[in-house]
PDB file of C-alpha atoms in Angstrom:
ATOM      1  CA  UNK A 583     -10.203  53.085-143.849  1.00  0.00           C
ATOM      2  CA  UNK A 584      -7.248  52.033-141.391  1.00  0.00           C
ATOM      3  CA  UNK A 585      -5.091  54.433-139.792  1.00  0.00           C
ATOM      4  CA  UNK A 586      -1.880  53.765-137.799  1.00  0.00           C
ATOM      5  CA  UNK A 587      -1.692  55.369-134.029  1.00  0.00           C
ATOM      6  CA  UNK A 588       0.510  57.740-135.282  1.00  0.00           C
ATOM      7  CA  UNK A 589      -1.901  59.530-137.299  1.00  0.00           C
ATOM      8  CA  UNK A 590      -3.939  59.277-134.081  1.00  0.00           C
ATOM      9  CA  UNK A 591      -7.396  59.362-136.012  1.00  0.00           C
ATOM     10  CA  UNK A 592      -6.579  62.446-137.938  1.00  0.00           C
ATOM     11  CA  UNK A 593      -9.131  62.277-140.701  1.00  0.00           C
ATOM     12  CA  UNK A 594      -9.211  63.997-144.447  1.00  0.00           C
ATOM     13  CA  UNK A 595      -7.589  67.645-143.136  1.00  0.00           C
ATOM     14  CA  UNK A 596      -4.152  67.498-142.345  1.00  0.00           C
ATOM     15  CA  UNK A 597      -2.980  69.537-139.294  1.00  0.00           C
ATOM     16  CA  UNK A 598      -0.925  72.422-140.551  1.00  0.00           C
ATOM     17  CA  UNK A 599       1.371  73.076-137.461  1.00  0.00           C
ATOM     18  CA  UNK A 600       3.883  70.616-135.740  1.00  0.00           C
ATOM     19  CA  UNK A 601       3.499  70.197-131.731  1.00  0.00           C
ATOM     20  CA  UNK A 602       4.572  73.448-130.227  1.00  0.00           C
ATOM     21  CA  UNK A 603       5.397  74.530-126.932  1.00  0.00           C
ATOM     22  CA  UNK A 604       6.797  77.268-124.642  1.00  0.00           C
ATOM     23  CA  UNK A 605       6.756  78.420-121.066  1.00  0.00           C
ATOM     24  CA  UNK A 606       4.070  80.516-119.812  1.00  0.00           C
ATOM     25  CA  UNK A 607       5.761  83.734-119.989  1.00  0.00           C
ATOM     26  CA  UNK A 608       7.032  82.693-123.344  1.00  0.00           C
ATOM     27  CA  UNK A 609       3.732  82.153-124.440  1.00  0.00           C
ATOM     28  CA  UNK A 610       2.589  85.772-123.184  1.00  0.00           C
ATOM     29  CA  UNK A 611       5.334  87.195-125.598  1.00  0.00           C
ATOM     30  CA  UNK A 612       4.485  84.737-128.441  1.00  0.00           C
ATOM     31  CA  UNK A 613       0.578  85.823-128.234  1.00  0.00           C
ATOM     32  CA  UNK A 614       1.436  89.741-128.212  1.00  0.00           C
ATOM     33  CA  UNK A 615       4.258  90.007-130.439  1.00  0.00           C
ATOM     34  CA  UNK A 616       3.333  87.824-133.572  1.00  0.00           C
ATOM     35  CA  UNK A 617       2.851  90.320-136.376  1.00  0.00           C
ATOM     36  CA  UNK A 618      -0.265  91.009-138.236  1.00  0.00           C
ATOM     37  CA  UNK A 619       1.821  90.718-141.609  1.00  0.00           C
ATOM     38  CA  UNK A 620       0.624  94.281-142.303  1.00  0.00           C
ATOM     39  CA  UNK A 621       4.392  96.089-141.831  1.00  0.00           C
ATOM     40  CA  UNK A 622       5.286  94.919-138.289  1.00  0.00           C
ATOM     41  CA  UNK A 623       2.077  95.774-136.490  1.00  0.00           C
ATOM     42  CA  UNK A 624       2.009  93.565-133.336  1.00  0.00           C
ATOM     43  CA  UNK A 625      -1.238  92.167-131.636  1.00  0.00           C
ATOM     44  CA  UNK A 626      -2.304  94.115-128.352  1.00  0.00           C
ATOM     45  CA  UNK A 627      -4.245  93.272-125.428  1.00  0.00           C
ATOM     46  CA  UNK A 628      -7.499  94.718-126.852  1.00  0.00           C
ATOM     47  CA  UNK A 629      -6.825  93.124-130.318  1.00  0.00           C
ATOM     48  CA  UNK A 630      -6.601  89.476-128.776  1.00  0.00           C
ATOM     49  CA  UNK A 631      -9.851  90.114-126.945  1.00  0.00           C
ATOM     50  CA  UNK A 632     -11.478  91.033-130.249  1.00  0.00           C
ATOM     51  CA  UNK A 633      -9.692  88.389-132.464  1.00  0.00           C
ATOM     52  CA  UNK A 634     -12.389  86.897-134.527  1.00  0.00           C
ATOM     53  CA  UNK A 635     -13.511  83.382-134.664  1.00  0.00           C
ATOM     54  CA  UNK A 636     -13.959  83.449-138.608  1.00  0.00           C
ATOM     55  CA  UNK A 637     -11.169  85.479-140.264  1.00  0.00           C
ATOM     56  CA  UNK A 638     -10.155  86.253-143.961  1.00  0.00           C
ATOM     57  CA  UNK A 639      -8.241  83.464-145.943  1.00  0.00           C
ATOM     58  CA  UNK A 640      -4.629  83.675-145.808  1.00  0.00           C
ATOM     59  CA  UNK A 641      -2.129  83.526-148.342  1.00  0.00           C
ATOM     60  CA  UNK A 642       0.500  80.450-147.922  1.00  0.00           C
ATOM     61  CA  UNK A 643       3.389  83.153-147.515  1.00  0.00           C
ATOM     62  CA  UNK A 644       1.650  84.352-144.470  1.00  0.00           C
ATOM     63  CA  UNK A 645       0.933  80.730-142.822  1.00  0.00           C
ATOM     64  CA  UNK A 646       4.401  79.799-143.804  1.00  0.00           C
ATOM     65  CA  UNK A 647       5.741  82.861-142.037  1.00  0.00           C
ATOM     66  CA  UNK A 648       3.402  82.211-138.780  1.00  0.00           C
ATOM     67  CA  UNK A 649       4.494  78.415-138.851  1.00  0.00           C
ATOM     68  CA  UNK A 650       8.398  79.909-138.512  1.00  0.00           C
ATOM     69  CA  UNK A 651       7.693  82.175-135.523  1.00  0.00           C
ATOM     70  CA  UNK A 652       5.821  79.687-133.296  1.00  0.00           C
ATOM     71  CA  UNK A 653       8.448  76.659-134.166  1.00  0.00           C
ATOM     72  CA  UNK A 654       8.644  75.984-130.387  1.00  0.00           C
ATOM     73  CA  UNK A 655       8.324  73.034-127.804  1.00  0.00           C
ATOM     74  CA  UNK A 656       4.990  74.046-126.101  1.00  0.00           C
ATOM     75  CA  UNK A 657       2.435  76.114-126.088  1.00  0.00           C
ATOM     76  CA  UNK A 658      -0.333  75.812-123.025  1.00  0.00           C
ATOM     77  CA  UNK A 659      -3.210  73.877-123.833  1.00  0.00           C
ATOM     78  CA  UNK A 660      -6.825  75.163-123.549  1.00  0.00           C
ATOM     79  CA  UNK A 661      -7.847  72.889-120.476  1.00  0.00           C
ATOM     80  CA  UNK A 662      -4.736  73.999-118.592  1.00  0.00           C
ATOM     81  CA  UNK A 663      -5.952  77.633-119.274  1.00  0.00           C
ATOM     82  CA  UNK A 664      -9.601  77.255-118.389  1.00  0.00           C
ATOM     83  CA  UNK A 665      -8.456  75.332-115.231  1.00  0.00           C
ATOM     84  CA  UNK A 666      -6.068  78.489-114.027  1.00  0.00           C
ATOM     85  CA  UNK A 667      -8.907  81.032-114.846  1.00  0.00           C
ATOM     86  CA  UNK A 668     -11.948  79.485-113.272  1.00  0.00           C
ATOM     87  CA  UNK A 669     -14.111  82.054-111.337  1.00  0.00           C
ATOM     88  CA  UNK A 670     -14.154  82.091-107.606  1.00  0.00           C
ATOM     89  CA  UNK A 671     -17.649  80.613-107.561  1.00  0.00           C
ATOM     90  CA  UNK A 672     -16.442  77.605-109.793  1.00  0.00           C
ATOM     91  CA  UNK A 673     -13.335  77.052-107.781  1.00  0.00           C
ATOM     92  CA  UNK A 674     -15.849  77.116-104.411  1.00  0.00           C
ATOM     93  CA  UNK A 675     -18.531  74.588-105.910  1.00  0.00           C
ATOM     94  CA  UNK A 676     -15.533  71.948-107.093  1.00  0.00           C
ATOM     95  CA  UNK A 677     -13.712  72.447-103.538  1.00  0.00           C
ATOM     96  CA  UNK A 678     -17.320  71.759-102.172  1.00  0.00           C
ATOM     97  CA  UNK A 679     -17.959  68.732-104.184  1.00  0.00           C
ATOM     98  CA  UNK A 680     -14.361  67.425-103.379  1.00  0.00           C
ATOM     99  CA  UNK A 681     -14.689  67.562 -99.692  1.00  0.00           C
ATOM    100  CA  UNK A 682     -18.321  65.891 -99.931  1.00  0.00           C
ATOM    101  CA  UNK A 683     -16.999  63.224-101.485  1.00  0.00           C
ATOM    102  CA  UNK A 684     -13.759  62.795 -99.623  1.00  0.00           C
ATOM    103  CA  UNK A 685     -16.074  62.896 -96.373  1.00  0.00           C
ATOM    104  CA  UNK A 686     -18.578  60.195 -97.838  1.00  0.00           C
ATOM    105  CA  UNK A 687     -15.726  57.781 -99.299  1.00  0.00           C
ATOM    106  CA  UNK A 688     -12.630  58.375 -97.726  1.00  0.00           C
ATOM    107  CA  UNK A 689      -9.515  59.877 -99.260  1.00  0.00           C
ATOM    108  CA  UNK A 690      -8.262  56.866-100.565  1.00  0.00           C
ATOM    109  CA  UNK A 691     -11.538  55.747-102.401  1.00  0.00           C
ATOM    110  CA  UNK A 692     -12.014  59.314-103.583  1.00  0.00           C
ATOM    111  CA  UNK A 693      -8.714  58.922-105.524  1.00  0.00           C
ATOM    112  CA  UNK A 694      -9.710  55.420-106.697  1.00  0.00           C
ATOM    113  CA  UNK A 695     -12.947  56.698-108.026  1.00  0.00           C
ATOM    114  CA  UNK A 696     -11.071  59.418-110.026  1.00  0.00           C
ATOM    115  CA  UNK A 697      -8.673  56.947-111.572  1.00  0.00           C
ATOM    116  CA  UNK A 698     -11.402  54.604-112.836  1.00  0.00           C
ATOM    117  CA  UNK A 699     -13.323  57.682-113.860  1.00  0.00           C
ATOM    118  CA  UNK A 700     -10.567  59.040-116.275  1.00  0.00           C
ATOM    119  CA  UNK A 701      -9.637  55.281-117.521  1.00  0.00           C
ATOM    120  CA  UNK A 702     -13.498  54.695-118.331  1.00  0.00           C
ATOM    121  CA  UNK A 703     -13.424  58.094-120.763  1.00  0.00           C
ATOM    122  CA  UNK A 704     -10.118  57.020-122.217  1.00  0.00           C
ATOM    123  CA  UNK A 705     -11.541  53.817-123.313  1.00  0.00           C
ATOM    124  CA  UNK A 706     -14.672  55.404-124.480  1.00  0.00           C
ATOM    125  CA  UNK A 707     -12.967  57.839-126.424  1.00  0.00           C
ATOM    126  CA  UNK A 708     -10.862  54.990-128.099  1.00  0.00           C
ATOM    127  CA  UNK A 709     -14.191  53.360-128.989  1.00  0.00           C
ATOM    128  CA  UNK A 710     -15.634  56.134-130.569  1.00  0.00           C
ATOM    129  CA  UNK A 711     -12.640  56.676-132.412  1.00  0.00           C
ATOM    130  CA  UNK A 712     -12.541  53.196-133.667  1.00  0.00           C
ATOM    131  CA  UNK A 713     -16.014  53.805-134.939  1.00  0.00           C
ATOM    132  CA  UNK A 714     -15.705  57.278-136.530  1.00  0.00           C
ATOM    133  CA  UNK A 715     -12.484  56.265-138.000  1.00  0.00           C
ATOM    134  CA  UNK A 716     -14.437  53.608-139.702  1.00  0.00           C
ATOM    135  CA  UNK A 717     -12.115  50.526-138.502  1.00  0.00           C
ATOM    136  CA  UNK A 718     -15.160  49.169-136.755  1.00  0.00           C
ATOM    137  CA  UNK A 719     -18.875  49.001-136.686  1.00  0.00           C
ATOM    138  CA  UNK A 720     -20.904  49.638-133.629  1.00  0.00           C
ATOM    139  CA  UNK A 721     -21.576  45.757-132.643  1.00  0.00           C
ATOM    140  CA  UNK A 722     -17.850  44.963-133.169  1.00  0.00           C
ATOM    141  CA  UNK A 723     -16.596  47.153-130.890  1.00  0.00           C
ATOM    142  CA  UNK A 724     -16.056  45.662-127.037  1.00  0.00           C
ATOM    143  CA  UNK A 725     -15.158  47.823-123.982  1.00  0.00           C
ATOM    144  CA  UNK A 726     -14.622  46.609-120.318  1.00  0.00           C
ATOM    145  CA  UNK A 727     -17.969  46.067-118.174  1.00  0.00           C
ATOM    146  CA  UNK A 728     -17.578  49.357-116.208  1.00  0.00           C
ATOM    147  CA  UNK A 729     -17.250  51.202-119.750  1.00  0.00           C
ATOM    148  CA  UNK A 730     -20.592  49.234-121.185  1.00  0.00           C
ATOM    149  CA  UNK A 731     -22.704  51.737-119.889  1.00  0.00           C
ATOM    150  CA  UNK A 732     -21.363  54.895-121.446  1.00  0.00           C
ATOM    151  CA  UNK A 733     -20.745  52.992-124.568  1.00  0.00           C
ATOM    152  CA  UNK A 734     -24.425  52.091-124.984  1.00  0.00           C
ATOM    153  CA  UNK A 735     -25.246  55.591-123.743  1.00  0.00           C
ATOM    154  CA  UNK A 736     -23.434  57.647-126.833  1.00  0.00           C
ATOM    155  CA  UNK A 737     -24.252  55.141-129.642  1.00  0.00           C
ATOM    156  CA  UNK A 738     -27.475  56.690-130.803  1.00  0.00           C
ATOM    157  CA  UNK A 739     -25.556  59.910-130.942  1.00  0.00           C
ATOM    158  CA  UNK A 740     -22.938  58.167-133.187  1.00  0.00           C
ATOM    159  CA  UNK A 741     -25.443  56.660-135.808  1.00  0.00           C
ATOM    160  CA  UNK A 742     -26.573  60.514-136.569  1.00  0.00           C
ATOM    161  CA  UNK A 743     -22.562  61.412-137.545  1.00  0.00           C
ATOM    162  CA  UNK A 744     -21.155  61.452-140.863  1.00  0.00           C
ATOM    163  CA  UNK A 745     -18.455  63.103-143.228  1.00  0.00           C
ATOM    164  CA  UNK A 746     -15.794  63.018-140.591  1.00  0.00           C
ATOM    165  CA  UNK A 747     -12.976  65.364-140.516  1.00  0.00           C
ATOM    166  CA  UNK A 748     -10.744  65.061-137.435  1.00  0.00           C
ATOM    167  CA  UNK A 749     -11.128  62.636-134.527  1.00  0.00           C
ATOM    168  CA  UNK A 750      -8.928  63.099-131.537  1.00  0.00           C
ATOM    169  CA  UNK A 751      -6.469  65.728-133.697  1.00  0.00           C
ATOM    170  CA  UNK A 752      -4.603  68.604-132.346  1.00  0.00           C
ATOM    171  CA  UNK A 753      -5.320  72.140-133.077  1.00  0.00           C
ATOM    172  CA  UNK A 754      -2.991  75.218-132.436  1.00  0.00           C
ATOM    173  CA  UNK A 755      -3.765  79.122-132.853  1.00  0.00           C
ATOM    174  CA  UNK A 756      -0.143  80.330-133.401  1.00  0.00           C
ATOM    175  CA  UNK A 757      -1.528  83.958-133.201  1.00  0.00           C
ATOM    176  CA  UNK A 758      -3.203  83.745-130.137  1.00  0.00           C
ATOM    177  CA  UNK A 759      -0.553  81.145-128.150  1.00  0.00           C
ATOM    178  CA  UNK A 760      -2.668  78.008-127.517  1.00  0.00           C
ATOM    179  CA  UNK A 761      -3.029  74.578-128.538  1.00  0.00           C
ATOM    180  CA  UNK A 762      -5.412  71.757-127.689  1.00  0.00           C
ATOM    181  CA  UNK A 763      -6.997  68.352-128.646  1.00  0.00           C
ATOM    182  CA  UNK A 764     -10.480  68.428-130.401  1.00  0.00           C
ATOM    183  CA  UNK A 765     -12.491  65.213-129.877  1.00  0.00           C
ATOM    184  CA  UNK A 766     -13.947  65.458-133.341  1.00  0.00           C
ATOM    185  CA  UNK A 767     -14.794  67.788-136.189  1.00  0.00           C
ATOM    186  CA  UNK A 768     -18.221  65.918-138.134  1.00  0.00           C
ATOM    187  CA  UNK A 769     -21.100  66.366-139.520  1.00  0.00           C
ATOM    188  CA  UNK A 770     -24.267  65.827-137.088  1.00  0.00           C
ATOM    189  CA  UNK A 771     -27.597  65.522-139.198  1.00  0.00           C
ATOM    190  CA  UNK A 772     -25.951  66.988-141.596  1.00  0.00           C
ATOM    191  CA  UNK A 773     -24.373  70.039-140.041  1.00  0.00           C
ATOM    192  CA  UNK A 774     -20.375  70.330-139.577  1.00  0.00           C
ATOM    193  CA  UNK A 775     -19.957  70.770-135.541  1.00  0.00           C
ATOM    194  CA  UNK A 776     -16.596  70.833-133.332  1.00  0.00           C
ATOM    195  CA  UNK A 777     -18.075  68.322-130.825  1.00  0.00           C
ATOM    196  CA  UNK A 778     -16.571  67.608-127.389  1.00  0.00           C
ATOM    197  CA  UNK A 779     -17.647  64.087-125.691  1.00  0.00           C
ATOM    198  CA  UNK A 780     -18.005  64.638-121.873  1.00  0.00           C
ATOM    199  CA  UNK A 781     -18.855  61.856-119.301  1.00  0.00           C
ATOM    200  CA  UNK A 782     -21.073  62.628-116.572  1.00  0.00           C
ATOM    201  CA  UNK A 783     -22.676  60.983-113.490  1.00  0.00           C
ATOM    202  CA  UNK A 784     -25.420  63.723-113.286  1.00  0.00           C
ATOM    203  CA  UNK A 785     -28.021  64.139-115.903  1.00  0.00           C
ATOM    204  CA  UNK A 786     -27.625  67.367-117.538  1.00  0.00           C
ATOM    205  CA  UNK A 787     -30.879  69.205-118.907  1.00  0.00           C
ATOM    206  CA  UNK A 788     -29.074  72.780-120.574  1.00  0.00           C
ATOM    207  CA  UNK A 789     -25.719  73.876-121.742  1.00  0.00           C
ATOM    208  CA  UNK A 790     -25.714  76.172-118.928  1.00  0.00           C
ATOM    209  CA  UNK A 791     -25.188  73.526-116.673  1.00  0.00           C
ATOM    210  CA  UNK A 792     -22.098  72.322-118.587  1.00  0.00           C
ATOM    211  CA  UNK A 793     -19.898  74.756-116.843  1.00  0.00           C
ATOM    212  CA  UNK A 794     -16.707  75.595-118.977  1.00  0.00           C
ATOM    213  CA  UNK A 795     -17.337  72.741-121.818  1.00  0.00           C
ATOM    214  CA  UNK A 796     -18.967  75.328-124.415  1.00  0.00           C
ATOM    215  CA  UNK A 797     -15.946  77.780-123.613  1.00  0.00           C
ATOM    216  CA  UNK A 798     -13.429  74.801-124.337  1.00  0.00           C
ATOM    217  CA  UNK A 799     -15.488  74.119-127.773  1.00  0.00           C
ATOM    218  CA  UNK A 800     -15.016  77.762-128.902  1.00  0.00           C
ATOM    219  CA  UNK A 801     -11.408  77.647-128.115  1.00  0.00           C
ATOM    220  CA  UNK A 802     -11.107  74.533-130.569  1.00  0.00           C
ATOM    221  CA  UNK A 803     -13.315  75.837-133.256  1.00  0.00           C
ATOM    222  CA  UNK A 804     -11.520  78.785-133.221  1.00  0.00           C
ATOM    223  CA  UNK A 805      -7.940  77.192-133.631  1.00  0.00           C
ATOM    224  CA  UNK A 806      -9.446  74.737-135.883  1.00  0.00           C
ATOM    225  CA  UNK A 807     -10.798  77.687-138.255  1.00  0.00           C
ATOM    226  CA  UNK A 808      -7.110  79.427-137.880  1.00  0.00           C
ATOM    227  CA  UNK A 809      -5.882  76.606-139.286  1.00  0.00           C
ATOM    228  CA  UNK A 810      -8.173  75.835-142.294  1.00  0.00           C
ATOM    229  CA  UNK A 811      -8.526  77.931-145.373  1.00  0.00           C
ATOM    230  CA  UNK A 812     -11.280  76.116-147.042  1.00  0.00           C
ATOM    231  CA  UNK A 813     -13.762  74.700-144.417  1.00  0.00           C
ATOM    232  CA  UNK A 814     -14.507  76.598-141.493  1.00  0.00           C
ATOM    233  CA  UNK A 815     -17.048  75.450-138.500  1.00  0.00           C
ATOM    234  CA  UNK A 816     -19.541  77.768-137.107  1.00  0.00           C
ATOM    235  CA  UNK A 817     -21.249  75.392-134.524  1.00  0.00           C
ATOM    236  CA  UNK A 818     -20.303  73.428-131.838  1.00  0.00           C
ATOM    237  CA  UNK A 819     -21.743  70.694-129.706  1.00  0.00           C
ATOM    238  CA  UNK A 820     -21.309  69.394-126.142  1.00  0.00           C
ATOM    239  CA  UNK A 821     -22.144  65.254-125.888  1.00  0.00           C
ATOM    240  CA  UNK A 822     -22.896  64.421-121.924  1.00  0.00           C
ATOM    241  CA  UNK A 823     -22.323  60.681-122.074  1.00  0.00           C
ATOM    242  CA  UNK A 824     -23.806  58.965-118.903  1.00  0.00           C
ATOM    243  CA  UNK A 825     -22.438  56.490-116.596  1.00  0.00           C
ATOM    244  CA  UNK A 826     -25.811  54.860-115.735  1.00  0.00           C
ATOM    245  CA  UNK A 827     -26.336  54.167-119.529  1.00  0.00           C
ATOM    246  CA  UNK A 828     -29.064  56.825-120.098  1.00  0.00           C
ATOM    247  CA  UNK A 829     -28.861  57.883-123.765  1.00  0.00           C
ATOM    248  CA  UNK A 830     -26.679  60.599-124.014  1.00  0.00           C
ATOM    249  CA  UNK A 831     -27.642  64.502-124.213  1.00  0.00           C
ATOM    250  CA  UNK A 832     -26.305  66.475-127.196  1.00  0.00           C
ATOM    251  CA  UNK A 833     -26.245  70.178-126.577  1.00  0.00           C
ATOM    252  CA  UNK A 834     -25.840  71.782-130.070  1.00  0.00           C
ATOM    253  CA  UNK A 835     -24.369  75.547-130.533  1.00  0.00           C
ATOM    254  CA  UNK A 836     -25.563  77.638-133.188  1.00  0.00           C
ATOM    255  CA  UNK A 837     -23.025  80.179-134.438  1.00  0.00           C
ATOM    256  CA  UNK A 838     -24.242  83.236-132.266  1.00  0.00           C
ATOM    257  CA  UNK A 839     -23.739  81.003-129.090  1.00  0.00           C
ATOM    258  CA  UNK A 840     -20.543  79.745-130.307  1.00  0.00           C
ATOM    259  CA  UNK A 841     -19.200  83.220-130.862  1.00  0.00           C
ATOM    260  CA  UNK A 842     -20.515  84.245-127.592  1.00  0.00           C
ATOM    261  CA  UNK A 843     -18.340  81.687-125.765  1.00  0.00           C
ATOM    262  CA  UNK A 844     -15.787  82.477-128.191  1.00  0.00           C
ATOM    263  CA  UNK A 845     -15.660  86.343-126.677  1.00  0.00           C
ATOM    264  CA  UNK A 846     -15.233  84.544-123.132  1.00  0.00           C
ATOM    265  CA  UNK A 847     -12.399  82.397-124.262  1.00  0.00           C
ATOM    266  CA  UNK A 848     -10.698  85.445-125.439  1.00  0.00           C
ATOM    267  CA  UNK A 849     -11.052  87.375-122.270  1.00  0.00           C
ATOM    268  CA  UNK A 850     -10.068  84.183-119.914  1.00  0.00           C
ATOM    269  CA  UNK A 851      -7.034  83.787-122.252  1.00  0.00           C
ATOM    270  CA  UNK A 852      -6.120  87.452-122.432  1.00  0.00           C
ATOM    271  CA  UNK A 853      -6.481  87.582-118.269  1.00  0.00           C
ATOM    272  CA  UNK A 854      -4.329  84.249-117.935  1.00  0.00           C
ATOM    273  CA  UNK A 855      -1.452  85.833-119.966  1.00  0.00           C
ATOM    274  CA  UNK A 856      -1.229  89.122-118.729  1.00  0.00           C
ATOM    275  CA  UNK A 857      -1.455  87.829-114.945  1.00  0.00           C
ATOM    276  CA  UNK A 858       2.029  85.997-115.838  1.00  0.00           C
ATOM    277  CA  UNK A 859       3.345  89.112-116.523  1.00  0.00           C
TER     278      UNK A 859
END
């Protein structure tokens, strides 16, 4: 099935909301003032922290009313909120790594390396998108020489994927006031997952070594479920794709693990918005 760039590889399931945005202060207002639909009762801070990953089916009228209330220009993205709410420990780890690399490489070479890494990641995502959208077979896709190891690394994962719902699609949670771009919602070995592709120069051996990646996936899963009435996703998966060409590592998250990280996401979301007041 051929898709235009305008569709951005969105498959089978329509995105229900338009692109929306607000300033961070307005986002706080949106998150805490949208009605439950039960006589004007508003979401409180505690209700946000207890918001379910899976909720009851809503009527078309309720969804229409929500869309009207959040029809703005901007909402903060998941990655922005995670970046602003990193723990002191994670900030220190990131800072020490950056200083170490600059000391070894020099600032100019470090900046160049960062740009090249981003470019390779973008090219890899495009190649994955072509394959999952059905535009090209694996052996028909060509990438630059620097991206070849990454492309080889992920192919064994792609071969086990089917029934693709979304590739690089925007997801929005109107009641909680955030949005993001999910890499993929598809079946992997017969189970439906929200999937995030992450390139890495270091081999990861467990989900605990993936830092905020599981929390990011849970945020996307919550937004996706909020937008869908018929299909709910209860599993997530971080896929670490290696620059040295080693076979990518898949870290599946069952429902319990996904809900655990969903609760972590709600805590960080709440902390961020209330700090903005």
